Coordinates of C-alpha atoms and ligand atoms in Angstrom, one line a residue:
M27 CA 114.7 128.8 103.5
S28 CA 115.1 125.8 101.2
D29 CA 112.1 123.6 100.3
Q30 CA 113.5 120.9 102.4
D31 CA 113.7 123.2 105.4
R32 CA 110.2 124.3 104.8
E33 CA 109.0 120.7 104.8
G34 CA 110.8 120.1 108.1
V35 CA 109.1 123.1 109.7
Q36 CA 105.7 122.0 108.4
K37 CA 106.1 118.6 109.9
D38 CA 106.8 120.1 113.3
E39 CA 103.8 122.4 113.0
V40 CA 101.7 119.3 112.5
T41 CA 103.0 117.5 115.5
S42 CA 102.4 120.5 117.7
T43 CA 98.7 120.4 116.7
G44 CA 97.4 123.9 117.2
R45 CA 93.8 124.5 116.2
R46 CA 95.1 126.6 113.4
D47 CA 96.9 123.7 111.9
F48 CA 93.8 121.6 112.1
M49 CA 91.9 124.4 110.3
K50 CA 94.5 124.4 107.6
G51 CA 93.2 120.8 107.1
S52 CA 96.3 119.5 105.3
V53 CA 96.8 115.9 104.3
T54 CA 99.6 115.5 106.8
V55 CA 97.2 116.2 109.7
G56 CA 95.1 113.3 108.5
A57 CA 98.1 111.1 108.5
G58 CA 98.9 112.1 112.1
I59 CA 95.4 111.1 113.2
V60 CA 95.8 107.6 111.7
G61 CA 98.9 107.2 113.9
A62 CA 97.1 108.4 116.9
G63 CA 94.9 105.5 117.6
A64 CA 97.3 103.6 119.8
L65 CA 98.2 106.6 121.9
A66 CA 96.4 107.2 125.2
L67 CA 94.9 110.6 125.8
R68 CA 97.0 112.3 128.4
G69 CA 94.5 115.0 129.0
D70 CA 96.9 117.9 128.7
E71 CA 95.6 121.0 127.0
G72 CA 98.4 121.5 124.6
S73 CA 98.3 118.2 122.9
S74 CA 94.6 117.5 123.0
T75 CA 93.3 120.2 120.7
L76 CA 92.8 117.7 117.9
S77 CA 91.2 115.3 120.4
R78 CA 88.4 117.7 120.7
F79 CA 87.5 116.8 117.1
F80 CA 88.9 113.3 116.8
G81 CA 89.4 111.7 120.1
P82 CA 92.8 110.7 121.4
S83 CA 95.6 113.0 120.6
A84 CA 97.8 113.0 117.6
A85 CA 100.4 115.0 119.2
H86 CA 102.7 112.4 120.6
A87 CA 104.8 111.3 117.8
A88 CA 107.9 109.2 118.2
S89 CA 110.1 112.1 119.5
S90 CA 110.6 112.5 123.2
E91 CA 108.6 115.2 124.7
G92 CA 109.2 116.4 128.2
G93 CA 107.8 114.2 130.9
L94 CA 107.9 116.6 133.8
D95 CA 105.0 116.6 136.2
F96 CA 103.3 120.0 136.3
H97 CA 100.7 119.0 138.8
V98 CA 101.4 120.3 142.3
P99 CA 99.0 118.6 144.7
P100 CA 97.3 120.4 147.6
G101 CA 99.7 120.9 150.4
K102 CA 102.8 120.6 148.2
L103 CA 105.0 123.4 147.1
D104 CA 106.2 124.6 143.8
H105 CA 109.8 124.1 142.7
Y106 CA 110.2 127.6 141.4
Y107 CA 109.3 131.2 142.1
G108 CA 108.2 133.0 139.0
F109 CA 108.4 136.8 139.2
W110 CA 106.1 138.4 136.7
S111 CA 106.1 142.0 135.8
G112 CA 102.5 143.2 135.8
G113 CA 102.6 145.7 132.8
Q114 CA 100.0 148.4 133.1
S115 CA 98.8 147.0 136.5
G116 CA 102.1 148.5 137.8
E117 CA 102.8 145.5 140.0
I118 CA 105.0 142.4 140.2
R119 CA 103.3 139.0 140.7
I120 CA 104.8 136.0 142.3
V121 CA 103.6 132.9 140.5
G122 CA 104.5 129.3 141.6
V123 CA 106.0 127.2 138.8
P124 CA 104.9 124.7 137.6
S125 CA 101.5 125.0 139.2
M126 CA 101.1 128.5 137.8
R127 CA 99.2 129.5 140.9
E128 CA 99.5 133.2 141.7
L129 CA 101.1 133.4 145.1
M130 CA 101.3 137.1 145.7
R131 CA 101.0 140.5 144.1
I132 CA 103.5 143.1 145.0
P133 CA 102.2 146.6 144.3
V134 CA 105.1 148.7 143.0
V135 CA 104.2 151.9 141.1
G136 CA 100.4 151.7 141.4
R137 CA 97.9 152.0 144.2
D138 CA 96.6 148.8 145.8
C139 CA 93.5 148.8 147.9
A140 CA 94.2 145.6 149.8
T141 CA 97.5 146.6 151.3
G142 CA 97.1 150.4 151.2
W143 CA 100.1 150.7 148.9
G144 CA 100.1 154.1 147.4
R145 CA 97.8 155.4 150.2
D146 CA 99.9 154.8 153.3
D147 CA 102.4 157.4 154.2
W148 CA 105.7 155.7 153.3
S149 CA 104.6 154.3 149.9
K150 CA 103.1 157.7 149.1
Q151 CA 106.4 159.4 149.7
L152 CA 108.1 156.7 147.6
L153 CA 105.8 157.1 144.7
G154 CA 106.1 160.9 144.8
G155 CA 102.5 161.6 144.1
R156 CA 102.1 159.3 141.1
D157 CA 100.2 156.1 141.5
S158 CA 100.1 154.6 138.1
G159 CA 102.8 153.0 136.0
D160 CA 103.7 150.3 133.5
T161 CA 106.1 147.6 134.8
H162 CA 107.6 145.7 131.8
H163 CA 110.8 144.0 132.8
V164 CA 111.7 142.1 136.0
H165 CA 115.2 140.9 136.8
L166 CA 116.8 139.7 140.0
S167 CA 120.1 140.9 141.4
Y168 CA 123.0 138.6 140.5
T169 CA 126.3 137.4 142.0
D170 CA 128.7 135.3 139.9
G171 CA 126.3 134.9 137.0
T172 CA 123.3 133.7 138.9
Y173 CA 120.5 135.0 141.2
D174 CA 121.6 136.0 144.7
G175 CA 118.0 136.3 146.0
R176 CA 118.3 139.8 147.3
Y177 CA 116.4 142.2 145.0
V178 CA 114.0 142.3 142.1
Y179 CA 114.4 145.3 139.8
V180 CA 111.6 146.5 137.6
N181 CA 111.2 149.4 135.2
D182 CA 108.2 151.8 135.1
K183 CA 107.9 152.7 131.4
A184 CA 105.1 155.2 132.1
N185 CA 107.1 157.5 134.4
A186 CA 110.7 156.7 133.6
R187 CA 111.6 155.0 136.9
L188 CA 113.4 152.0 138.2
A189 CA 112.0 150.3 141.2
R190 CA 113.4 147.7 143.5
V191 CA 111.7 145.0 145.6
R192 CA 113.4 143.4 148.6
C193 CA 113.1 139.6 148.3
D194 CA 113.1 139.1 152.1
I195 CA 109.9 141.0 152.6
M196 CA 108.7 141.1 149.0
Q197 CA 108.1 144.9 149.2
T198 CA 109.2 147.8 147.1
D199 CA 111.9 149.6 149.0
K200 CA 113.3 152.1 146.5
I201 CA 112.1 153.9 143.4
T202 CA 114.5 156.0 141.4
D203 CA 113.5 158.7 138.8
I204 CA 115.6 158.6 135.7
P205 CA 116.5 162.0 134.4
N206 CA 116.4 163.1 130.8
S207 CA 114.4 160.0 129.9
Q208 CA 111.0 158.9 128.7
G209 CA 109.7 155.4 128.2
T210 CA 112.3 153.7 130.4
H211 CA 112.0 150.2 128.9
G212 CA 114.6 147.6 128.8
I213 CA 116.6 147.2 132.1
F214 CA 119.2 144.7 133.1
P215 CA 121.4 144.3 136.1
Q216 CA 125.0 143.3 135.8
R217 CA 125.6 139.6 136.3
H218 CA 129.1 139.3 137.8
K219 CA 127.9 141.0 141.0
T220 CA 125.2 143.3 142.3
G221 CA 126.6 146.2 140.4
L222 CA 124.9 148.6 138.0
V223 CA 121.4 148.3 136.6
L224 CA 121.3 149.5 133.1
C225 CA 118.2 151.2 131.9
N226 CA 117.1 152.2 128.3
A227 CA 115.0 155.1 127.3
E228 CA 112.7 153.9 124.5
F229 CA 111.5 157.4 123.5
R230 CA 113.8 159.9 122.0
T231 CA 113.3 163.4 123.2
P232 CA 115.0 166.7 122.7
Q233 CA 118.1 166.8 124.9
P234 CA 117.7 168.9 127.0
N235 CA 113.9 168.6 126.9
D236 CA 112.9 172.1 128.1
G237 CA 110.9 173.5 125.3
R238 CA 113.6 174.3 122.8
D239 CA 114.3 172.1 119.7
L240 CA 110.8 170.7 119.7
D241 CA 110.8 170.1 116.0
D242 CA 114.4 169.4 115.3
P243 CA 114.9 165.7 115.1
A244 CA 118.7 166.1 115.2
A245 CA 118.4 167.4 118.7
Y246 CA 116.5 164.3 119.8
G247 CA 118.3 161.5 121.6
A248 CA 117.9 158.8 124.2
M249 CA 119.8 157.9 127.4
H250 CA 121.4 154.6 128.5
T251 CA 121.4 155.1 132.2
A252 CA 123.5 153.3 134.9
I253 CA 121.9 153.0 138.4
D254 CA 123.8 151.6 141.3
G255 CA 121.9 148.4 142.2
E256 CA 122.8 148.8 146.0
T257 CA 122.1 152.5 146.5
M258 CA 119.7 153.0 143.6
E259 CA 121.5 156.2 142.8
V260 CA 121.9 157.3 139.1
K261 CA 125.6 157.1 138.4
W262 CA 125.9 158.2 134.7
Q263 CA 124.1 158.3 131.4
V264 CA 125.2 157.8 127.8
L265 CA 123.4 159.9 125.2
V266 CA 122.9 158.3 121.8
E267 CA 120.9 159.4 118.7
G268 CA 118.7 156.3 118.3
N269 CA 116.0 155.0 120.6
L270 CA 116.9 152.2 123.0
D271 CA 114.6 149.3 123.4
L272 CA 115.5 146.1 125.2
C273 CA 118.6 145.8 127.4
A274 CA 121.1 143.1 128.4
T275 CA 124.4 142.7 130.1
D276 CA 127.2 140.3 129.6
Y277 CA 128.4 137.9 132.3
E278 CA 131.7 139.6 132.9
G279 CA 130.8 143.2 133.6
K280 CA 132.4 144.5 130.4
Y281 CA 129.4 145.4 128.2
S282 CA 125.8 146.3 128.2
F283 CA 123.5 146.1 125.2
A284 CA 120.5 147.9 123.8
T285 CA 118.5 147.2 120.7
C286 CA 117.6 150.2 118.6
Y287 CA 114.7 150.0 116.2
N288 CA 114.9 153.5 115.0
S289 CA 118.3 154.2 113.6
E290 CA 116.5 156.5 111.1
G291 CA 115.8 158.9 113.9
G292 CA 112.2 159.1 112.7
V293 CA 109.6 160.7 114.9
T294 CA 106.7 159.2 112.9
L295 CA 105.9 155.5 112.4
E296 CA 106.9 155.6 108.7
G297 CA 110.1 157.4 109.6
M298 CA 111.0 154.8 112.1
M299 CA 110.6 151.9 109.7
A300 CA 112.4 153.3 106.7
S301 CA 115.7 151.5 106.9
D302 CA 116.5 147.8 106.4
R303 CA 119.0 147.7 109.2
D304 CA 118.8 149.0 112.7
H305 CA 121.3 148.3 115.4
L306 CA 122.4 146.5 118.5
Y307 CA 124.2 149.1 120.5
V308 CA 127.1 147.8 122.6
F309 CA 128.2 149.9 125.5
N310 CA 131.8 149.6 126.7
L311 CA 131.3 150.1 130.5
A312 CA 135.0 150.6 131.4
A313 CA 135.5 153.2 128.7
I314 CA 132.4 155.1 129.8
Q315 CA 133.3 155.0 133.5
K316 CA 136.8 156.2 132.6
A317 CA 135.3 159.2 130.7
V318 CA 133.0 159.9 133.7
K319 CA 135.9 159.9 136.1
A320 CA 138.0 162.1 133.8
G321 CA 135.1 164.6 133.5
K322 CA 134.7 164.1 129.8
T323 CA 131.0 164.6 130.1
I324 CA 128.3 167.1 129.2
K325 CA 125.5 168.6 131.2
V326 CA 122.0 167.8 130.2
G327 CA 118.9 169.1 132.0
D328 CA 119.6 169.9 135.6
G329 CA 123.1 168.6 135.2
S330 CA 122.8 166.4 138.3
V331 CA 124.1 163.3 136.4
P332 CA 127.2 163.2 134.2
V333 CA 126.4 162.4 130.6
V334 CA 128.8 160.9 128.1
D335 CA 127.9 162.1 124.6
A336 CA 128.2 159.2 122.2
R337 CA 125.9 160.5 119.5
G338 CA 126.4 159.9 115.9
K339 CA 129.3 157.5 115.3
N340 CA 131.0 154.4 116.6
G341 CA 133.8 155.0 119.1
P342 CA 135.3 153.9 122.4
Y343 CA 132.0 154.1 124.2
V344 CA 129.4 152.7 121.8
Q345 CA 129.6 150.4 118.8
R346 CA 126.6 149.8 116.7
I347 CA 126.1 146.4 115.2
P348 CA 123.8 146.4 112.2
I349 CA 120.8 144.1 112.7
P350 CA 117.9 143.6 110.3
K351 CA 115.1 145.3 110.9
S352 CA 113.6 147.0 114.0
P353 CA 115.3 144.5 116.4
H354 CA 113.4 144.1 119.7
G355 CA 114.6 141.6 122.3
V356 CA 118.3 141.0 123.1
N357 CA 119.1 138.0 125.3
I358 CA 122.4 136.5 126.4
D359 CA 122.8 132.8 126.3
P360 CA 123.8 131.0 129.6
T361 CA 127.3 130.4 128.5
G362 CA 127.7 134.2 128.1
K363 CA 129.1 133.7 124.6
Y364 CA 126.2 135.0 122.5
A365 CA 123.8 137.9 122.3
V366 CA 120.6 137.0 120.5
C367 CA 118.7 139.9 118.9
S368 CA 115.3 139.4 117.5
G369 CA 114.4 141.0 114.2
K370 CA 110.8 141.9 115.0
L371 CA 110.1 143.1 111.4
S372 CA 112.6 140.6 110.0
P373 CA 111.9 136.9 110.3
T374 CA 115.4 136.4 111.7
V375 CA 117.3 136.5 114.9
S376 CA 120.9 137.7 114.8
V377 CA 123.5 136.0 116.9
V378 CA 126.3 138.2 118.1
D379 CA 129.5 136.6 119.3
I380 CA 130.4 138.6 122.4
S381 CA 134.1 137.4 122.3
K382 CA 134.4 139.4 119.0
L383 CA 133.4 142.7 120.6
D384 CA 136.9 143.5 121.9
G385 CA 138.0 143.3 118.2
V386 CA 135.1 145.6 117.2
F387 CA 136.1 148.2 119.8
A388 CA 139.8 147.9 118.8
G389 CA 138.8 148.5 115.1
K390 CA 140.2 145.1 114.1
I391 CA 136.9 143.9 112.7
K392 CA 133.8 145.6 111.4
P393 CA 130.8 145.7 113.8
R394 CA 128.7 143.5 111.4
D395 CA 131.5 140.8 111.5
A396 CA 130.5 140.1 115.1
V397 CA 127.3 138.5 113.8
V398 CA 127.9 134.8 113.5
A399 CA 124.4 133.5 112.7
E400 CA 121.0 134.7 111.5
P401 CA 118.5 131.9 111.4
E402 CA 115.0 132.4 110.1
V403 CA 112.7 131.7 113.0
G404 CA 109.3 133.0 111.9
L405 CA 107.3 136.2 111.5
G406 CA 107.7 138.7 114.3
P407 CA 110.5 137.3 116.6
L408 CA 110.5 139.2 119.9
H409 CA 112.4 137.5 122.8
T410 CA 114.6 134.4 123.3
A411 CA 115.1 132.0 126.2
F412 CA 117.6 129.2 126.6
D413 CA 117.7 125.7 128.1
G414 CA 121.4 125.4 129.0
R415 CA 121.8 122.6 126.4
G416 CA 122.6 124.9 123.5
N417 CA 119.1 125.5 122.3
A418 CA 117.2 128.7 122.1
Y419 CA 113.5 129.4 122.2
T420 CA 112.3 132.5 120.4
S421 CA 108.8 134.0 120.8
I422 CA 107.2 134.8 117.5
F423 CA 104.4 137.3 117.8
I424 CA 102.8 137.3 114.4
D425 CA 102.9 133.5 113.9
S426 CA 101.9 132.9 117.5
V427 CA 104.6 130.2 118.0
I428 CA 107.7 129.5 120.0
T429 CA 110.5 128.4 117.7
K430 CA 113.1 126.1 119.2
W431 CA 116.4 126.3 117.4
N432 CA 120.0 125.2 118.0
I433 CA 122.6 127.9 118.4
A434 CA 125.6 125.8 117.2
K435 CA 123.6 124.7 114.1
A436 CA 122.6 128.2 113.4
I437 CA 126.2 129.2 113.3
E438 CA 127.0 126.4 111.0
A439 CA 124.0 127.3 108.8
F440 CA 125.4 130.8 108.4
D441 CA 127.9 129.4 106.0
D442 CA 126.1 126.3 104.9
P443 CA 122.5 126.7 103.8
E444 CA 122.0 122.9 103.9
V445 CA 122.1 122.9 107.7
D446 CA 118.7 123.5 109.4
P447 CA 118.9 124.9 112.9
I448 CA 115.2 124.9 113.4
I449 CA 114.0 122.1 115.7
Q450 CA 110.4 122.7 116.3
K451 CA 107.6 125.3 116.2
L452 CA 105.1 125.1 119.0
D453 CA 101.7 126.9 118.7
V454 CA 101.0 129.2 121.6
H455 CA 97.7 131.0 122.2
Y456 CA 97.9 133.7 121.0
Q457 CA 100.2 136.5 120.0
I458 CA 103.1 135.8 122.4
G459 CA 105.2 138.6 123.7
H460 CA 107.9 137.6 126.1
T461 CA 109.0 134.1 126.8
N462 CA 111.4 132.9 129.5
A463 CA 112.7 129.6 130.8
S464 CA 113.7 128.5 134.3
L465 CA 116.9 130.3 135.1
S466 CA 117.4 131.1 131.5
E467 CA 119.1 134.4 132.1
T468 CA 121.7 132.8 134.4
K469 CA 124.6 130.4 134.1
D470 CA 122.3 127.9 135.9
A471 CA 119.7 127.6 133.1
D472 CA 118.2 124.2 133.7
G473 CA 116.0 123.6 130.6
K474 CA 112.9 122.5 132.5
W475 CA 110.1 125.0 132.2
L476 CA 109.3 127.7 129.7
I477 CA 106.7 130.3 130.1
A478 CA 104.9 131.8 127.1
L479 CA 103.3 135.1 127.9
C480 CA 100.5 135.5 125.4
K481 CA 98.8 138.9 124.8
F482 CA 95.5 137.4 123.6
S483 CA 93.5 134.5 124.9
K484 CA 90.6 134.8 122.6
D485 CA 88.7 131.4 122.8
R486 CA 90.9 129.7 125.5
F487 CA 88.7 130.7 128.5
L488 CA 85.1 131.4 129.3
P489 CA 84.3 134.8 127.9
V490 CA 84.1 137.5 130.5
G491 CA 83.2 140.6 128.6
P492 CA 85.1 142.8 126.2
L493 CA 88.3 142.7 128.3
H494 CA 89.8 139.2 128.1
A495 CA 92.2 137.5 130.4
E496 CA 95.7 137.1 129.0
N497 CA 97.2 133.7 128.7
D498 CA 100.4 132.6 130.5
Q499 CA 101.2 129.2 129.1
L500 CA 103.5 126.6 130.6
V501 CA 105.7 124.6 128.3
D502 CA 107.8 121.5 129.3
I503 CA 111.1 121.9 127.5
S504 CA 112.9 119.0 129.3
G505 CA 112.6 116.7 126.3
D506 CA 113.6 117.0 122.6
K507 CA 110.3 118.5 121.8
M508 CA 108.5 121.3 123.6
K509 CA 105.2 120.3 125.2
L510 CA 102.5 122.7 126.1
V511 CA 101.0 121.6 129.5
H512 CA 99.0 124.4 131.0
D513 CA 97.0 127.5 130.2
G514 CA 97.0 130.2 132.9
P515 CA 94.6 133.0 132.6
A516 CA 96.1 136.3 133.9
Y517 CA 94.8 139.7 134.7
P518 CA 96.4 142.2 132.3
E519 CA 99.1 142.5 131.7
P520 CA 101.7 139.9 132.6
H521 CA 104.5 141.3 130.6
D522 CA 107.7 139.5 131.3
C523 CA 108.9 137.0 133.9
V524 CA 111.9 135.3 135.4
V525 CA 111.7 131.8 136.8
V526 CA 113.9 131.2 139.9
R527 CA 114.7 128.0 141.8
R528 CA 113.0 128.1 145.2
D529 CA 116.1 127.5 147.2
M530 CA 117.5 130.9 145.9
I531 CA 114.8 132.9 147.6
H532 CA 114.6 133.4 151.4
P533 CA 111.5 135.3 152.5
S534 CA 111.1 136.4 156.1
K535 CA 108.0 135.3 158.0
V536 CA 107.8 138.5 160.1
D537 CA 109.0 142.0 159.3
P538 CA 112.7 142.4 160.1
R539 CA 112.0 146.1 160.6
S540 CA 114.9 147.3 158.5
G541 CA 115.5 149.6 155.5
P542 CA 114.3 153.0 154.5
R543 CA 110.8 152.4 155.7
Y544 CA 112.1 152.0 159.2
D545 CA 114.4 154.9 158.9
Y546 CA 111.3 156.9 158.4
Y547 CA 109.3 155.4 161.3
N548 CA 112.2 155.4 163.7
K549 CA 112.8 159.1 163.0
L550 CA 109.1 159.9 163.8
A551 CA 109.2 157.8 167.0
K552 CA 112.4 159.5 168.1
E553 CA 110.9 162.9 167.5
D554 CA 108.0 162.0 169.7
G555 CA 109.9 160.0 172.3
V556 CA 107.8 157.0 171.5
D557 CA 108.8 153.3 171.5
L558 CA 107.0 151.9 168.5
L559 CA 106.9 148.4 170.0
Q560 CA 105.5 149.5 173.3
D561 CA 103.6 152.8 173.3
T562 CA 100.1 153.7 172.4
K563 CA 99.7 157.5 172.5
V564 CA 97.9 160.4 171.0
I565 CA 100.3 163.4 170.4
R566 CA 99.1 166.7 169.3
K567 CA 101.7 168.3 167.1
G568 CA 100.8 172.0 167.3
K569 CA 97.6 173.3 165.7
G570 CA 95.7 171.0 163.5
R571 CA 98.0 168.0 163.5
V572 CA 97.7 164.8 165.6
R573 CA 99.8 161.7 165.6
V574 CA 98.2 158.5 166.9
Y575 CA 100.6 155.7 167.9
V576 CA 98.8 152.5 168.4
T577 CA 99.9 148.9 168.8
S578 CA 97.8 145.8 168.1
V579 CA 97.8 142.2 169.2
A580 CA 95.0 139.9 167.9
P581 CA 92.2 140.7 168.4
V582 CA 92.6 144.2 169.8
Y583 CA 94.0 147.6 169.2
A584 CA 95.8 148.9 172.4
M585 CA 93.6 151.9 172.1
T586 CA 89.8 151.7 171.4
E587 CA 89.1 155.4 171.4
F588 CA 90.8 158.7 170.5
R589 CA 89.6 162.2 170.1
V590 CA 90.5 164.7 167.4
K591 CA 88.9 167.9 166.0
T592 CA 87.2 168.4 162.7
G593 CA 89.8 169.3 160.1
D594 CA 92.8 167.9 162.0
E595 CA 95.4 166.2 160.0
V596 CA 95.5 162.8 161.7
Q597 CA 98.4 160.4 161.2
V598 CA 97.8 156.9 162.6
I599 CA 101.0 154.9 163.1
Q600 CA 100.2 151.3 163.9
T601 CA 102.6 148.6 165.0
N602 CA 101.6 145.0 164.8
L603 CA 103.1 143.2 167.8
D604 CA 102.1 139.7 166.8
S605 CA 105.1 137.6 165.7
V606 CA 102.8 134.8 164.4
E607 CA 103.3 133.8 160.8
D608 CA 100.5 135.0 158.6
L609 CA 98.9 137.2 161.2
S610 CA 98.4 140.6 159.6
H611 CA 96.2 143.3 161.0
G612 CA 95.3 146.6 159.4
F613 CA 93.6 149.9 159.9
C614 CA 90.5 151.1 158.2
M615 CA 88.8 154.3 159.2
S616 CA 85.1 154.4 158.2
N617 CA 84.2 157.0 155.6
H618 CA 87.7 158.5 155.4
D619 CA 89.3 156.6 152.4
V620 CA 91.7 155.1 154.9
N621 CA 92.8 151.4 154.6
M622 CA 96.2 149.8 155.2
V623 CA 97.7 146.4 156.1
V624 CA 100.1 146.0 159.1
N625 CA 102.0 142.7 158.8
P626 CA 103.5 140.7 161.7
R627 CA 106.0 142.9 163.5
S628 CA 105.5 145.7 161.0
T629 CA 104.8 149.4 161.5
N630 CA 102.6 151.2 159.0
S631 CA 101.0 154.6 158.9
I632 CA 98.4 156.6 157.1
T633 CA 97.4 160.2 157.2
F634 CA 93.9 161.7 156.7
T635 CA 91.8 164.8 157.5
A636 CA 89.2 164.2 160.2
G637 CA 85.7 164.7 158.8
A638 CA 82.6 166.3 160.2
P639 CA 82.0 166.1 164.0
G640 CA 80.7 162.7 165.1
V641 CA 81.7 159.1 165.8
Y642 CA 83.7 157.1 163.3
W643 CA 84.5 153.4 163.8
Y644 CA 87.9 152.1 162.8
Y645 CA 88.4 148.4 162.3
C646 CA 90.9 145.7 161.3
P647 CA 90.2 144.6 157.8
W648 CA 92.4 141.5 157.9
F649 CA 90.8 138.3 159.3
C650 CA 93.1 137.8 162.3
H651 CA 91.1 136.0 165.1
A652 CA 87.7 134.5 166.0
L653 CA 87.1 138.0 167.4
H654 CA 88.4 139.8 164.4
L655 CA 85.1 141.5 163.8
E656 CA 85.3 143.0 167.3
M657 CA 88.8 144.4 166.6
R658 CA 87.8 148.1 166.3
G659 CA 87.6 151.4 168.0
R660 CA 86.0 154.8 167.8
M661 CA 87.5 158.0 166.6
I662 CA 85.5 160.8 168.2
V663 CA 85.6 164.0 166.1
E664 CA 84.8 167.1 168.0
A665 CA 83.8 170.4 166.5
Ligands
K7E721 CU1 108.8 142.9 124.2 CU2 108.1 146.1 126.8 CU3 109.3 143.5 127.0 CU4 106.5 144.0 125.4 S1 108.6 144.6 125.4 S2 106.6 142.0 124.5
CUA722 CU1 93.2 142.2 163.4 CU2 91.5 141.5 162.2

């Protein structure tokens, strides 16, 4: 970076007025304050840091900052749905943007006490006995390069799974185990249609991982896995030698991408950071699918999934583009022309021209020649969002900033060091991980709101003990300059997010009673000759097993008493007959660890072992009526 560039950046740092800049106490800060007198205090958190010390804000220099209104008054609705991956909480959250109000939590791979997810029968089957997880990356299904509002996909890094949430009912409907994988991390659906969802294994393991080759790094590898976004079946895997971190797809369905931060094949931290260049792996989907069809595959593990072996060298399936150093995020700009890879341990992002990849695969140009820009954006670049106006916004972990830069200028600057592509650095608080902007990952990127998902909140909120809230910040990117407008405390860990225009999502008000959950309930009902929407019945299923079918209409269960025997396995299958919006009931059995929600027109069930002889009250835990407290009944347990 030239001195001139450095000066430019410093100026921007001053106008963005973080506390840290104030602490640096430079002369330029003083100059900013002189100019601040005439400016009214707008009262937004981002620009008022200096005002805590000096009164009215110095933040509003002559440049145009976004002027969007982030206040959503009572009774008014947000313009965007934000889908947040919940990290180690194992959930997805729906957040209204720009209000940043948390609208809903969708339990995915973890147990949730409020809804009974992970405890009720169907979710328990779906989770396969595991009720913890780590959901890092959420993406919606696409059609023609934009969101089609059907599904949300999310990875479970902890248990190597891909889960899917249906957007009409906002419930998890499928969870797929990914074979031969650990640390399923980056995922991305294809964008031309709801096609494949590509999933990266971040951890290299022996392949096969069955106890042999434990200490032979050469036998370690990682899988790039393709799952059908409709059926959620695993279609194929590609085995490579390096680890696979973040994932992306192009807009045409030709390529998928994975960053690799361990081209050394190290199994220790030192080993993983030894080389100056790692890679962006580019997967040629047509060539891989052709090989799978032709049976040019190997068997790994149980052999249930065809594996294309692409270890070691560039070829028809995979090309490795050298990227400095331990790259992390890879994001495709809304025009579909560029893949932007963040250096993580290099202060640069590398811009790959996707149109050059055909040439790379044809051997006409070297892989590195597909890199057309490498701007210096700050220390610890992780992820990049876009505004649809040619600008990129990269989250910078170590510096705790978002760097706004211009893609076209960065390409110019690759040949001409006089050109400065950096537009602004905005302080965020603190240690940002992901960032994403409204519709940034679609061709409809609208450049309005940017979310900064900060891992540390430190002094931004009232202290609440050793565990701090994290900080989801809202940034207005509609103007020339970014403007921080809101701090949003969040329960750990909001990991990644996508921001979707509200007209793209069409939730149902009552349960449409479709999908695998109802395949399960309809099968039970058929077996027992029961109409779920009519019947209330106790059916003894041979020795020691009882099924209790019960309907409910506010404020009563159709059955206020049933009898079982100590030690019986009791399955309560409850159907909520109310079609009224927002009228959920539930079933809680006293002293039996039994609690579930039953939404309008839903069926849900839960199984437990009847305890010691006596009377046990069951009740509705969801406030449904003035007589809600009276909505209960007795389970009589006989010896
Ligand atoms: Cu950057 Cu898991 Cu998305 Cu973390 S990964 S930041
Ligand atoms: Cu039904 Cu409360």
